[in-house]
Each structure stands twice: as structure tokens, then as C-alpha cells.
GROMACS .gro file of C-alpha atoms in nm:
model
  375
    1MET     CA    1   4.502  -3.855   0.190
    2HIS     CA    2   4.584  -4.207   0.319
    3LEU     CA    3   4.835  -4.261   0.037
    4LEU     CA    4   5.000  -3.928   0.123
    5PHE     CA    5   5.029  -4.030   0.487
    6ASP     CA    6   5.186  -4.365   0.391
    7TYR     CA    7   5.431  -4.190   0.159
    8LEU     CA    8   5.542  -3.936   0.419
    9ARG     CA    9   5.579  -4.201   0.687
   10SER     CA   10   5.797  -4.414   0.462
   11ARG     CA   11   6.012  -4.114   0.360
   12SER     CA   12   6.051  -3.922   0.678
   13GLY     CA   13   5.952  -4.150   0.952
   14THR     CA   14   5.697  -4.110   1.226
   15THR     CA   15   5.778  -3.745   1.306
   16TRP     CA   16   5.657  -3.600   0.978
   17PHE     CA   17   5.346  -3.815   0.988
   18VAL     CA   18   5.253  -3.695   1.337
   19LEU     CA   19   5.311  -3.329   1.248
   20LEU     CA   20   5.094  -3.354   0.937
   21LEU     CA   21   4.825  -3.534   1.130
   22ILE     CA   22   4.819  -3.260   1.396
   23LEU     CA   23   4.805  -2.991   1.129
   24SER     CA   24   4.515  -3.165   0.955
   25LEU     CA   25   4.324  -3.196   1.280
   26CYS     CA   26   4.375  -2.824   1.354
   27VAL     CA   27   4.246  -2.723   1.011
   28TRP     CA   28   3.947  -2.956   1.045
   29GLU     CA   29   3.864  -2.820   1.391
   30LEU     CA   30   3.888  -2.463   1.262
   31LEU     CA   31   3.656  -2.529   0.967
   32ALA     CA   32   3.413  -2.738   1.167
   33GLY     CA   33   3.413  -2.482   1.446
   34ASP     CA   34   3.325  -2.200   1.210
   35PHE     CA   35   3.052  -2.409   1.054
   36LEU     CA   36   2.901  -2.505   1.390
   37LEU     CA   37   2.924  -2.145   1.512
   38SER     CA   38   2.746  -2.027   1.198
   39ARG     CA   39   2.468  -2.286   1.249
   40ILE     CA   40   2.426  -2.181   1.612
   41GLU     CA   41   2.396  -1.813   1.516
   42TYR     CA   42   2.153  -1.906   1.239
   43SER     CA   43   1.933  -2.099   1.487
   44ARG     CA   44   1.937  -1.805   1.730
   45CYS     CA   45   1.842  -1.574   1.443
   46GLU     CA   46   1.547  -1.797   1.345
   47TYR     CA   47   1.428  -1.821   1.705
   48ALA     CA   48   1.443  -1.443   1.751
   49TYR     CA   49   1.250  -1.381   1.428
   50ASN     CA   50   0.977  -1.628   1.526
   51GLN     CA   51   0.954  -1.482   1.876
   52SER     CA   52   0.926  -1.127   1.736
   53ASP     CA   53   0.641  -1.241   1.510
   54THR     CA   54   0.455  -1.370   1.815
   55LEU     CA   55   0.514  -1.046   2.006
   56TYR     CA   56   0.390  -0.843   1.707
   57ASP     CA   57   0.067  -1.044   1.698
   58GLN     CA   58   0.028  -0.980   2.072
   59GLY     CA   59   0.071  -0.605   2.022
   60LYS     CA   60   0.397  -0.600   2.224
   61TYR     CA   61   0.579  -0.379   1.978
   62SER     CA   62   0.863  -0.249   2.198
   63GLU     CA   63   0.957  -0.597   2.321
   64GLY     CA   64   0.926  -0.741   1.972
   65ARG     CA   65   1.152  -0.476   1.828
   66VAL     CA   66   1.428  -0.550   2.083
   67VAL     CA   67   1.407  -0.925   2.015
   68LEU     CA   68   1.415  -0.867   1.639
   69GLN     CA   69   1.720  -0.641   1.658
   70ALA     CA   70   1.901  -0.909   1.862
   71GLY     CA   71   1.808  -1.160   1.594
   72MET     CA   72   1.955  -0.933   1.328
   73GLN     CA   73   2.290  -0.938   1.510
   74HIS     CA   74   2.286  -1.319   1.507
   75CYS     CA   75   2.199  -1.308   1.138
   76LYS     CA   76   2.499  -1.087   1.064
   77LYS     CA   77   2.728  -1.328   1.252
   78ALA     CA   78   2.585  -1.626   1.065
   79HIS     CA   79   2.629  -1.464   0.724
   80ALA     CA   80   2.943  -1.265   0.638
   81SER     CA   81   2.768  -1.084   0.350
   82PRO     CA   82   2.414  -0.937   0.328
   83HIS     CA   83   2.151  -1.211   0.328
   84ILE     CA   84   1.780  -1.222   0.240
   85LYS     CA   85   1.703  -1.294   0.607
   86LEU     CA   86   1.844  -0.953   0.694
   87ALA     CA   87   1.611  -0.798   0.438
   88LYS     CA   88   1.317  -0.975   0.600
   89ALA     CA   89   1.425  -0.842   0.939
   90HIS     CA   90   1.421  -0.485   0.807
   91TYR     CA   91   1.074  -0.545   0.662
   92LEU     CA   92   0.952  -0.663   1.003
   93LEU     CA   93   1.119  -0.370   1.177
   94GLY     CA   94   0.929  -0.142   0.942
   95MET     CA   95   0.604  -0.307   1.046
   96PHE     CA   96   0.690  -0.251   1.414
   97ASP     CA   97   0.766   0.113   1.337
   98LEU     CA   98   0.437   0.152   1.153
   99ALA     CA   99   0.247   0.007   1.448
  100VAL     CA  100   0.381   0.284   1.673
  101LYS     CA  101   0.347   0.548   1.398
  102GLU     CA  102   0.721   0.606   1.348
  103ILE     CA  103   0.667   0.654   0.975
  104ALA     CA  104   1.011   0.788   0.880
  105SER     CA  105   1.184   0.494   1.050
  106ALA     CA  106   0.942   0.248   0.889
  107ARG     CA  107   1.017   0.385   0.542
  108ALA     CA  108   1.393   0.367   0.606
  109ASN     CA  109   1.368   0.000   0.706
  110TRP     CA  110   1.151  -0.093   0.407
  111GLN     CA  111   1.395   0.082   0.172
  112LEU     CA  112   1.684  -0.114   0.327
  113ALA     CA  113   1.486  -0.435   0.277
  114VAL     CA  114   1.439  -0.354  -0.093
  115GLU     CA  115   1.808  -0.264  -0.134
  116ILE     CA  116   1.930  -0.585   0.034
  117ALA     CA  117   1.688  -0.803  -0.165
  118THR     CA  118   1.816  -0.642  -0.485
  119ALA     CA  119   2.182  -0.678  -0.380
  120VAL     CA  120   2.149  -1.052  -0.312
  121ASN     CA  121   1.960  -1.114  -0.639
  122ALA     CA  122   1.634  -1.193  -0.459
  123SER     CA  123   1.421  -0.933  -0.636
  124ARG     CA  124   1.141  -1.191  -0.679
  125ASP     CA  125   1.132  -1.278  -0.312
  126TRP     CA  126   0.815  -1.173  -0.129
  127VAL     CA  127   1.012  -0.940   0.099
  128HIS     CA  128   1.101  -0.720  -0.201
  129TRP     CA  129   0.749  -0.661  -0.328
  130ALA     CA  130   0.599  -0.650   0.022
  131SER     CA  131   0.843  -0.379   0.133
  132ALA     CA  132   0.789  -0.178  -0.186
  133ALA     CA  133   0.414  -0.213  -0.141
  134GLU     CA  134   0.433  -0.084   0.218
  135LEU     CA  135   0.636   0.214   0.096
  136GLY     CA  136   0.372   0.283  -0.169
  137ASP     CA  137   0.091   0.266   0.088
  138SER     CA  138   0.283   0.494   0.325
  139PHE     CA  139   0.337   0.764   0.063
  140ASP     CA  140  -0.021   0.730  -0.062
  141ASP     CA  141  -0.153   0.787   0.291
  142ALA     CA  142   0.060   1.103   0.308
  143GLY     CA  143  -0.078   1.229  -0.023
  144ASP     CA  144   0.257   1.193  -0.203
  145TYR     CA  145   0.109   1.013  -0.502
  146GLN     CA  146   0.421   1.042  -0.719
  147GLN     CA  147   0.630   0.847  -0.470
  148ALA     CA  148   0.340   0.608  -0.414
  149MET     CA  149   0.328   0.538  -0.788
  150THR     CA  150   0.704   0.470  -0.803
  151TRP     CA  151   0.701   0.217  -0.520
  152ARG     CA  152   0.373   0.052  -0.617
  153ALA     CA  153   0.497   0.002  -0.973
  154GLN     CA  154   0.816  -0.156  -0.837
  155ALA     CA  155   0.612  -0.383  -0.609
  156LEU     CA  156   0.396  -0.498  -0.898
  157GLN     CA  157   0.701  -0.573  -1.112
  158ALA     CA  158   0.868  -0.770  -0.831
  159ALA     CA  159   0.550  -0.971  -0.764
  160ASP     CA  160   0.493  -1.058  -1.132
  161ALA     CA  161   0.280  -1.372  -1.116
  162GLY     CA  162   0.274  -1.462  -1.487
  163GLN     CA  163  -0.040  -1.632  -1.611
  164HIS     CA  164  -0.192  -1.699  -1.269
  165PRO     CA  165  -0.232  -1.377  -1.066
  166THR     CA  166  -0.243  -1.430  -0.692
  167ALA     CA  167  -0.471  -1.237  -0.457
  168ASP     CA  168  -0.169  -1.028  -0.350
  169TYR     CA  169  -0.085  -0.946  -0.711
  170VAL     CA  170  -0.442  -0.837  -0.782
  171GLU     CA  171  -0.434  -0.612  -0.472
  172LEU     CA  172  -0.108  -0.455  -0.595
  173MET     CA  173  -0.267  -0.386  -0.936
  174ASP     CA  174  -0.570  -0.235  -0.764
  175ASN     CA  175  -0.356  -0.001  -0.552
  176LEU     CA  176  -0.148   0.111  -0.850
  177ALA     CA  177  -0.463   0.182  -1.052
  178THR     CA  178  -0.589   0.402  -0.767
  179THR     CA  179  -0.259   0.591  -0.764
  180TYR     CA  180  -0.276   0.649  -1.139
  181GLN     CA  181  -0.626   0.787  -1.088
  182ASN     CA  182  -0.505   1.024  -0.815
  183LEU     CA  183  -0.230   1.147  -1.048
  184GLU     CA  184  -0.479   1.180  -1.333
  185LYS     CA  185  -0.279   0.930  -1.539
  186THR     CA  186  -0.606   0.800  -1.675
  187LEU     CA  187  -0.482   0.583  -1.961
  188PHE     CA  188  -0.239   0.396  -1.734
  189GLY     CA  189  -0.519   0.341  -1.483
  190LEU     CA  190  -0.750   0.225  -1.759
  191GLY     CA  191  -0.503  -0.043  -1.870
  192ILE     CA  192  -0.457  -0.187  -1.522
  193THR     CA  193  -0.831  -0.174  -1.447
  194ALA     CA  194  -0.901  -0.370  -1.766
  195ARG     CA  195  -0.656  -0.637  -1.641
  196LEU     CA  196  -0.831  -0.639  -1.303
  197LEU     CA  197  -1.167  -0.698  -1.469
  198GLU     CA  198  -1.019  -0.988  -1.665
  199CYS     CA  199  -0.894  -1.139  -1.340
  200ASP     CA  200  -1.234  -1.089  -1.173
  201ARG     CA  201  -1.427  -1.256  -1.456
  202SER     CA  202  -1.186  -1.550  -1.478
  203GLN     CA  203  -1.221  -1.642  -1.111
  204SER     CA  204  -1.437  -1.931  -1.005
  205PRO     CA  205  -1.649  -1.851  -0.818
  206VAL     CA  206  -1.667  -1.488  -0.921
  207LYS     CA  207  -1.611  -1.239  -0.639
  208PHE     CA  208  -1.892  -0.997  -0.718
  209GLU     CA  209  -1.776  -0.728  -0.475
  210ASP     CA  210  -1.438  -0.707  -0.649
  211LEU     CA  211  -1.605  -0.707  -0.990
  212ILE     CA  212  -1.842  -0.423  -0.894
  213ASP     CA  213  -1.553  -0.224  -0.742
  214HIS     CA  214  -1.352  -0.251  -1.062
  215LEU     CA  215  -1.650  -0.173  -1.285
  216CYS     CA  216  -1.697   0.146  -1.081
  217GLN     CA  217  -1.330   0.225  -1.123
  218MET     CA  218  -1.359   0.170  -1.498
  219ALA     CA  219  -1.664   0.400  -1.512
  220ILE     CA  220  -1.474   0.682  -1.339
  221LEU     CA  221  -1.173   0.650  -1.570
  222GLN     CA  222  -1.392   0.644  -1.881
  223ALA     CA  223  -1.577   0.952  -1.755
  224ASP     CA  224  -1.246   1.130  -1.699
  225LEU     CA  225  -1.174   1.068  -2.068
  226GLU     CA  226  -1.524   1.198  -2.153
  227ARG     CA  227  -1.624   0.854  -2.279
  228TYR     CA  228  -1.962   0.875  -2.113
  229GLU     CA  229  -2.130   0.595  -2.305
  230GLU     CA  230  -1.856   0.349  -2.195
  231ALA     CA  231  -1.879   0.485  -1.841
  232HIS     CA  232  -2.252   0.421  -1.826
  233ASP     CA  233  -2.205   0.074  -1.976
  234ALA     CA  234  -1.972  -0.014  -1.687
  235LEU     CA  235  -2.213   0.135  -1.432
  236ALA     CA  236  -2.510  -0.047  -1.587
  237GLU     CA  237  -2.331  -0.382  -1.550
  238ALA     CA  238  -2.240  -0.294  -1.190
  239HIS     CA  239  -2.600  -0.197  -1.104
  240VAL     CA  240  -2.734  -0.522  -1.256
  241LEU     CA  241  -2.487  -0.727  -1.050
  242ALA     CA  242  -2.572  -0.527  -0.738
  243SER     CA  243  -2.944  -0.591  -0.784
  244ALA     CA  244  -2.893  -0.962  -0.849
  245HIS     CA  245  -2.660  -1.018  -0.552
  246GLU     CA  246  -2.768  -0.745  -0.311
  247SER     CA  247  -2.818  -0.982  -0.018
  248ASN     CA  248  -2.455  -1.098  -0.044
  249LEU     CA  249  -2.296  -0.756  -0.092
  250SER     CA  250  -2.161  -0.526   0.177
  251LYS     CA  251  -2.303  -0.178   0.224
  252ARG     CA  252  -1.957  -0.044   0.141
  253VAL     CA  253  -1.981  -0.174  -0.216
  254ILE     CA  254  -2.335  -0.044  -0.268
  255ALA     CA  255  -2.236   0.298  -0.130
  256ARG     CA  256  -1.938   0.312  -0.366
  257LEU     CA  257  -2.165   0.229  -0.659
  258TYR     CA  258  -2.399   0.516  -0.563
  259ASN     CA  259  -2.104   0.753  -0.515
  260ASP     CA  260  -1.935   0.669  -0.845
  261THR     CA  261  -2.262   0.691  -1.035
  262GLY     CA  262  -2.294   1.043  -0.898
  263TYR     CA  263  -1.938   1.117  -1.010
  264VAL     CA  264  -2.012   1.024  -1.372
  265TYR     CA  265  -2.319   1.250  -1.373
  266VAL     CA  266  -2.107   1.535  -1.235
  267LYS     CA  267  -1.860   1.491  -1.519
  268GLU     CA  268  -2.153   1.513  -1.760
  269GLU     CA  269  -2.275   1.826  -1.578
  270LYS     CA  270  -2.605   1.655  -1.498
  271TYR     CA  271  -2.619   1.795  -1.148
  272ILE     CA  272  -2.976   1.698  -1.053
  273GLN     CA  273  -2.902   1.326  -1.106
  274ALA     CA  274  -2.562   1.368  -0.942
  275THR     CA  275  -2.720   1.524  -0.633
  276GLN     CA  276  -2.961   1.232  -0.601
  277TRP     CA  277  -2.689   0.967  -0.619
  278HIS     CA  278  -2.447   1.147  -0.387
  279THR     CA  279  -2.726   1.198  -0.135
  280LYS     CA  280  -2.802   0.825  -0.144
  281ALA     CA  281  -2.434   0.745  -0.097
  282LEU     CA  282  -2.405   0.979   0.203
  283GLU     CA  283  -2.720   0.846   0.369
  284LEU     CA  284  -2.607   0.487   0.326
  285ARG     CA  285  -2.254   0.553   0.456
  286GLU     CA  286  -2.386   0.739   0.758
  287SER     CA  287  -2.609   0.441   0.836
  288PHE     CA  288  -2.322   0.200   0.900
  289LEU     CA  289  -2.002   0.405   0.943
  290PRO     CA  290  -1.881   0.628   1.227
  291PRO     CA  291  -1.962   0.998   1.169
  292ASP     CA  292  -1.591   1.080   1.124
  293ALA     CA  293  -1.513   0.801   0.876
  294ALA     CA  294  -1.308   0.890   0.566
  295ALA     CA  295  -1.581   0.755   0.335
  296VAL     CA  296  -1.838   0.981   0.504
  297ALA     CA  297  -1.606   1.278   0.448
  298GLN     CA  298  -1.575   1.182   0.082
  299SER     CA  299  -1.955   1.182   0.039
  300LEU     CA  300  -1.988   1.514   0.222
  301HIS     CA  301  -1.720   1.663  -0.005
  302ASN     CA  302  -1.885   1.529  -0.322
  303LEU     CA  303  -2.232   1.647  -0.228
  304GLY     CA  304  -2.094   1.989  -0.135
  305ILE     CA  305  -1.928   2.023  -0.477
  306VAL     CA  306  -2.247   1.930  -0.663
  307LEU     CA  307  -2.442   2.190  -0.466
  308LEU     CA  308  -2.168   2.447  -0.534
  309PHE     CA  309  -2.192   2.381  -0.909
  310GLN     CA  310  -2.564   2.459  -0.882
  311LYS     CA  311  -2.483   2.783  -0.695
  312ARG     CA  312  -2.662   2.651  -0.388
  313PHE     CA  313  -2.388   2.798  -0.170
  314ALA     CA  314  -2.573   2.807   0.162
  315GLN     CA  315  -2.654   2.436   0.133
  316ALA     CA  316  -2.299   2.347   0.023
  317VAL     CA  317  -2.122   2.513   0.319
  318PRO     CA  318  -2.225   2.271   0.600
  319TYR     CA  319  -2.133   1.965   0.393
  320LEU     CA  320  -1.794   2.104   0.290
  321SER     CA  321  -1.719   2.238   0.638
  322ARG     CA  322  -1.785   1.901   0.801
  323ALA     CA  323  -1.585   1.721   0.530
  324ALA     CA  324  -1.285   1.950   0.589
  325GLN     CA  325  -1.300   1.894   0.965
  326ILE     CA  326  -1.303   1.514   0.927
  327MET     CA  327  -1.021   1.516   0.672
  328ALA     CA  328  -0.803   1.743   0.887
  329HIS     CA  329  -0.853   1.509   1.183
  330GLN     CA  330  -0.814   1.180   0.995
  331GLN     CA  331  -0.555   1.264   0.729
  332GLY     CA  332  -0.378   1.572   0.856
  333GLU     CA  333  -0.409   1.952   0.842
  334HIS     CA  334  -0.217   1.982   0.514
  335HIS     CA  335  -0.308   1.660   0.339
  336PRO     CA  336  -0.390   1.736  -0.029
  337GLN     CA  337  -0.752   1.630   0.017
  338THR     CA  338  -0.792   1.849   0.326
  339ASP     CA  339  -0.655   2.152   0.144
  340ALA     CA  340  -0.866   2.083  -0.168
  341THR     CA  341  -1.185   2.067   0.038
  342ARG     CA  342  -1.097   2.388   0.224
  343ASP     CA  343  -1.035   2.565  -0.105
  344ILE     CA  344  -1.379   2.461  -0.232
  345LEU     CA  345  -1.535   2.566   0.101
  346ALA     CA  346  -1.373   2.910   0.057
  347ASP     CA  347  -1.532   2.926  -0.291
  348ALA     CA  348  -1.871   2.859  -0.133
  349TYR     CA  349  -1.821   3.147   0.113
  350ASP     CA  350  -1.716   3.367  -0.179
  351GLY     CA  351  -2.043   3.274  -0.346
  352LEU     CA  352  -2.230   3.389  -0.036
  353GLY     CA  353  -2.041   3.717  -0.041
  354GLN     CA  354  -1.858   3.634   0.284
  355LYS     CA  355  -1.512   3.733   0.161
  356ALA     CA  356  -1.356   3.763   0.507
  357ARG     CA  357  -1.460   3.411   0.600
  358ALA     CA  358  -1.331   3.279   0.266
  359LYS     CA  359  -0.995   3.445   0.336
  360GLN     CA  360  -0.979   3.281   0.682
  361ILE     CA  361  -1.039   2.938   0.528
  362ARG     CA  362  -0.775   2.987   0.259
  363ALA     CA  363  -0.523   3.094   0.525
  364LEU     CA  364  -0.535   2.734   0.655
  365ILE     CA  365  -0.420   2.589   0.323
  366ALA     CA  366  -0.052   2.487   0.286
  367PRO     CA  367   0.146   2.774   0.121
  368LYS     CA  368   0.246   2.583  -0.195
  369ARG     CA  369  -0.104   2.463  -0.263
  370LYS     CA  370  -0.244   2.809  -0.184
  371ASP     CA  371  -0.021   2.957  -0.454
  372ALA     CA  372  -0.130   2.687  -0.700
  373ALA     CA  373  -0.496   2.754  -0.623
  374ASN     CA  374  -0.451   3.128  -0.677
  375ASP     CA  375  -0.279   3.064  -1.009
   0.00000   0.00000   0.00000
């Protein structure tokens, strides 16, 4: 640049040199100005994101949302094209929406976060798998297990941890295995559960609650495939661990072990043993959970079914009726589990010869599921 200046000055005199110098200064000011402006907007964006995090932790969701949206505008000014920080903002907006139960808006924001992360080639960034995981959880809560499976599978792929699974990765595997079980995709669930058990046994120290949970899950899947010997092998290992470490285990884990042992006996049509285990599970859950807890409803439902299978209709009705009431309140009037329990309750009334009451119960079931049940 200095040589060029010297050349121009020698050829054209001072005038050309001054003009070129002024032009160079203008270009430099323009570039530097844009750079500084971008850095200022970036700093404002960072500040807004951090402030919104604080407001979220304080439960100030409306204020936090306003601050976050302002930060997104600064982010857009700082970056001409979509940026991973914008994806993170949409993820956080989804969390604010979830906190105030605006589920549709939350899903829309999480989907935008996934799309932006994909567009900017950041599919391995945490915001991608975290947003996909939230979508999976949202659809699972609504009973849309097909959508839950799609998003949870995407989350697991995005969070691929290679040879050293993180706690988050293990949780994603666990959730996907549960979804496969809900969709009766037993072999898929079996594969993931086997991987979970490998992770559990390789940890140091071993987390016995996780290990027992996954052994129970393995037992259920094996029973669904009518592999009862393998199912009981998994349960036997879980019961041994529970006995050896009972003082360090939560009541939740013990209750699940009782419940899932009952499930395997139901699959084998050994209803006396199943009744004993489901009764133990219900009594334990009622001892430490609120009376309207989802786990209590599950035990009521399971015990009601076992009694129904034994044609003990009068005893089944109160359990199934209470289970249906809790599920309708906790999960929604037309959640799949609510409708399934009501359908079984109607069967119990049919068994008692109370056809009118059975018809009233079935009238509460969502039309599509009612048609499927009649088929």
C-alpha cells in the first residue's frame, strides 16, 4: 500500500494521493463500523440470553420471554444469516412456553431450533438433540407415541456419544426404549435396553437404581415376546440387587419391581401370583405418593385388570373406576391410557350384567378409539 501511495504521488502529484487516502479511510471506517456494530449487537444478544436464563430460574416467565425475544432481534442484527445462537433462543422460548403450558407454541419453537441447527451444519450441537428430545417428551405426554418415537430417535442420533455415553445420552436411550414399548416395537426396545444394561454395568460405581429399572424393563420386553424364562432371569437379578441394597434404594424402584413382576405373571396367566405382586405395588405406592399420582393410577389399573381376568368383576370395578378418574384428571379426558382404562371398566360392568352403565362409560371414550375397541 505504501509503495502504491509513493507511485501515485510521484505520477500525479499530491491531489491523487489525498483522494486515494480519503477513499481508503472511508472504506476502513465503513468496514470497522460494521464490525463494531456487529460486536455490539452480539454483546447485547449475549446479555439478553443470560438475563432470560436468570428470569426463567426465578419463575418470571413473561418477563423472561420478552427479554429473550429482544435478544433474538440483536442476534439477527449481529448475524446476517441464521446462526446457532438463534436456534438456542428458540429452544429457550420453547421452555418458556412449556412453563406456561402453551404446548403448541413450545413445539413450534423447538422445531425451529432443530431446523436452524440443521441448516447451519450444527446437528451435533446440544441444542439440536435437546430440542428434539423436548419434542419427543411433549408428544409422549400427549399419547402420540409415533411422533414421540420419531423425535426421540432423532435426538439420540444427534447426541451420539461414541464409546463413552453421557448421562444425557443414557436418558435419551431410556426414553426411546419406553416409546418402543408403548408402540409394541418389542425387538427395537430390547436392543436399546440391552445397551442400557451394558452402560449400567460398566459404570463405576454402579448405579443400582438404574440397573434395577433396566432389568425390569428387560423382563417386560422378554415377557411380551413370551420368553418367560429370560424374563424371570432378569427379575431374579433385580430382586437379588434390591434385597442386597434395599436401604439405599428409593421406594419408587422397589414399587416398580413389584409392579413389573406382577406384569410378567399376568403375561403367563398366573393370576394369583400377579394379584399378590400388584397388590404389594399398590400398597407401597400409596404409602409414599399422593392419592392422585400417575403411578398409583397405574397400579390401580393393573390390579383391576388382574381381577377382571379372574372374573372378579365387583372387586375390579372400584380399582378401575378410581384409575380412570386419576388418569382423566392428570393426563386428559381422551389420553390413550384414560380411554383404555375406561374401556376395561366398561368390560367389568358388562361382566356384572350392568349393560347400561357399561354403555355410559364407553360413551366417554374418544370416537376413533371407541370404533377400534368395537372392532
